[in-house]
Amino acid sequence: MILRKIDAITKWNNPKSVNRPDPTVPGDTLSELKTKENKLSVWLANSEEDIEDAVVALSLSRDDTDRLCLLLLDEEKLSSFDIVVLDDQEGDAQGASEEILKKHRNLVELDHKRLGQLAEYMIQQANDTNNRKTFSEVKVKNILNKYKGTKIEPQKVKKNIIRKLNWNEDGNT
Amino acid sequence: MATSTSQTSFYQQLIDKQELTNKLYLSWMSPNIETLTKRLKSIEHDTYSEVLKAYSSMADLYRVPDYFDSSAFTRQDTKDGVVREKDPNSSREEDDAISSNENTSISDINVANQQFRQYLDSQTKDFIRTLTWTDFEDGMENDVTRQVGKYMGQNRYVTYCWLHKIFNDNRSKPNITSGILRTLAMVVNKNDADIMLTLVTSGIASQHSEDQEAAIMVVEKWRTKECLEALLNTTFGSDWVKEYAMQVVEELKEELAV
């Protein structure tokens, strides 16, 4: 399994439908799948530990310790759309360990057809409680505190994240 | 940013105030009024806040510290430039005369607030356009949050009033209202939660799921009992949003011992 971060639950779960006789994936939903070099960033999610590692990486790459909303995606299903999951680029998150960053993956060579199929599949996943994960800010902070000093090098973490976690400048609580 | 004609006229008004020039003269250590006037005329938007702050703090200004040379700092709205404690035996006419003089600084603050509000109102169209086209990414600053943060740094309460007005004027446009709520989650401190609570309760009660989702994000930040109460007994338009809301409700119940 892999996971993809989303930023608006309501674009995936019960999204506003398009007012036409043959509606497919709403344009607003597609806007959440912004590709770069025809790639989309995802993270390995084969175990609870993988998921927590992804939470660490995603949180450390932001400006704040906000909630995180994630969708679990089955690689086999993606493969049936001819979407390739590639281990071509390490993740980027200040302070996260090498072990975490190596769990980053890319969905590559995405085009109009593949993006549509992916979005449709993600909407299905968002309607299934087993395939969607919400980490409230409290949970995000708990996970970051849990891995401080082991999978997280506090001294390298962004200053504003350190402040939100009430860690000292040197990384101690 | 270039100085607009209206801003220039506002600065001119400020320059005309002897109290302000005195204050700036003292605080900027400017050698003379001419230099100060030159500085004000060439002022940029970023300095606008400094001028406003100086202008708004004129009430404090009158309480001249002992170490100041009083001749450089004479109060203009009293007969002899001296502020006196109110005499308990004074007549009503005398009291009214004193109150009227005391109110001068308050009216100056009101004028400054009004000027800043007019400035914000002039920015509303552009702000809404930016808000509409901004993709809010959880945990990431963007042009809108930075812009509102900047306005708040200049005058928090007037900025809140302005946001209230935009929210109320656009209640049926969730792309605007949810954007405002997401901005609140990012920039408004818990200490001001009571001032902006109505926007959050309105968002929670909205028929638009995106408003509800954004309002829950604010609740997550502020974590107050009032916010928790607003979340309870709400019907949600998306079962995932409901799931998210319940997670926050459980956390707050435990945290607030409700």
Short mmCIF file of C-alpha atoms in Angstrom, two decimals, chain A residues 5-14 16 31-32 34 61-71 126-127 129 132-139 158 160 164, chain B residues 135-142 146 174-175 182 185-186 208-214 216-217 220-221 223 236-244 247-248 251 255:
data_model
loop_
_atom_site.label_atom_id
_atom_site.label_comp_id
_atom_site.label_asym_id
_atom_site.label_seq_id
_atom_site.Cartn_x
_atom_site.Cartn_y
_atom_site.Cartn_z
CA LYS A 5 -1.92 13.38 1.40
CA ILE A 6 -5.03 15.41 0.59
CA ASP A 7 -5.84 18.96 1.72
CA ALA A 8 -9.62 19.15 1.58
CA ILE A 9 -11.72 16.21 2.75
CA THR A 10 -14.77 17.67 1.04
CA LYS A 11 -13.14 17.51 -2.38
CA TRP A 12 -12.90 13.71 -2.04
CA ASN A 13 -15.68 12.61 0.26
CA ASN A 14 -19.11 13.52 -1.05
CA LYS A 16 -19.97 18.70 -5.07
CA SER A 31 -7.19 20.39 -8.70
CA GLU A 32 -5.85 18.54 -5.64
CA LYS A 34 -1.16 18.89 -9.04
CA SER A 61 7.95 19.58 5.50
CA ARG A 62 5.21 22.11 6.41
CA ASP A 63 4.99 25.48 8.21
CA ASP A 64 2.63 24.28 10.95
CA THR A 65 1.67 21.11 12.80
CA ASP A 66 -1.86 21.06 11.33
CA ARG A 67 -3.99 17.95 10.91
CA LEU A 68 -3.11 15.49 8.15
CA CYS A 69 -5.64 13.74 5.93
CA LEU A 70 -4.40 10.69 4.04
CA LEU A 71 -5.78 8.20 1.54
CA ALA A 126 -12.33 8.29 0.50
CA ASN A 127 -15.76 6.76 0.93
CA THR A 129 -13.44 4.38 6.43
CA ARG A 132 -8.88 7.09 4.87
CA LYS A 133 -6.88 8.39 7.80
CA THR A 134 -7.23 11.65 9.72
CA PHE A 135 -4.47 12.65 12.08
CA SER A 136 -5.63 15.57 14.20
CA GLU A 137 -3.04 18.14 15.26
CA VAL A 138 -2.81 16.43 18.66
CA LYS A 139 -2.06 13.09 17.00
CA LYS A 158 12.17 23.98 10.95
CA ASN A 160 8.27 27.22 13.45
CA LYS A 164 4.65 24.57 17.82
CA ASP B 135 -5.33 26.60 -2.86
CA PHE B 136 -5.18 26.17 0.88
CA GLU B 137 -2.74 23.45 1.77
CA ASP B 138 -2.95 22.16 5.35
CA GLY B 139 -0.12 23.48 7.47
CA MET B 140 1.24 25.78 4.76
CA GLU B 141 1.25 29.55 4.68
CA ASN B 142 0.02 31.21 1.51
CA ARG B 146 0.45 36.28 4.93
CA PRO B 174 -18.16 28.62 0.40
CA ASN B 175 -14.96 29.16 -1.58
CA ARG B 182 -8.85 28.42 7.04
CA ALA B 185 -7.07 28.74 11.76
CA MET B 186 -3.64 29.81 10.58
CA HIS B 208 -21.60 23.64 2.85
CA SER B 209 -19.26 20.84 3.93
CA GLU B 210 -16.16 22.88 3.05
CA ASP B 211 -17.23 25.56 5.56
CA GLN B 212 -17.77 22.87 8.20
CA GLU B 213 -14.37 21.30 7.53
CA ALA B 214 -12.59 24.66 7.71
CA ILE B 216 -13.36 22.36 12.58
CA MET B 217 -9.78 23.24 11.70
CA GLU B 220 -8.72 22.33 16.56
CA LYS B 221 -6.50 25.38 16.96
CA ARG B 223 -9.70 24.32 21.63
CA PHE B 236 -22.43 17.11 8.84
CA GLY B 237 -22.67 16.94 5.07
CA SER B 238 -19.76 14.51 4.70
CA ASP B 239 -19.21 11.38 6.79
CA TRP B 240 -15.43 11.88 6.71
CA VAL B 241 -15.85 15.45 7.99
CA LYS B 242 -18.12 14.05 10.71
CA GLU B 243 -15.45 11.49 11.61
CA TYR B 244 -12.88 14.29 11.82
CA GLN B 247 -12.14 12.98 16.74
CA VAL B 248 -11.73 16.63 17.74
CA GLU B 251 -10.03 15.20 22.33
CA GLU B 255 -8.88 18.05 27.55
#
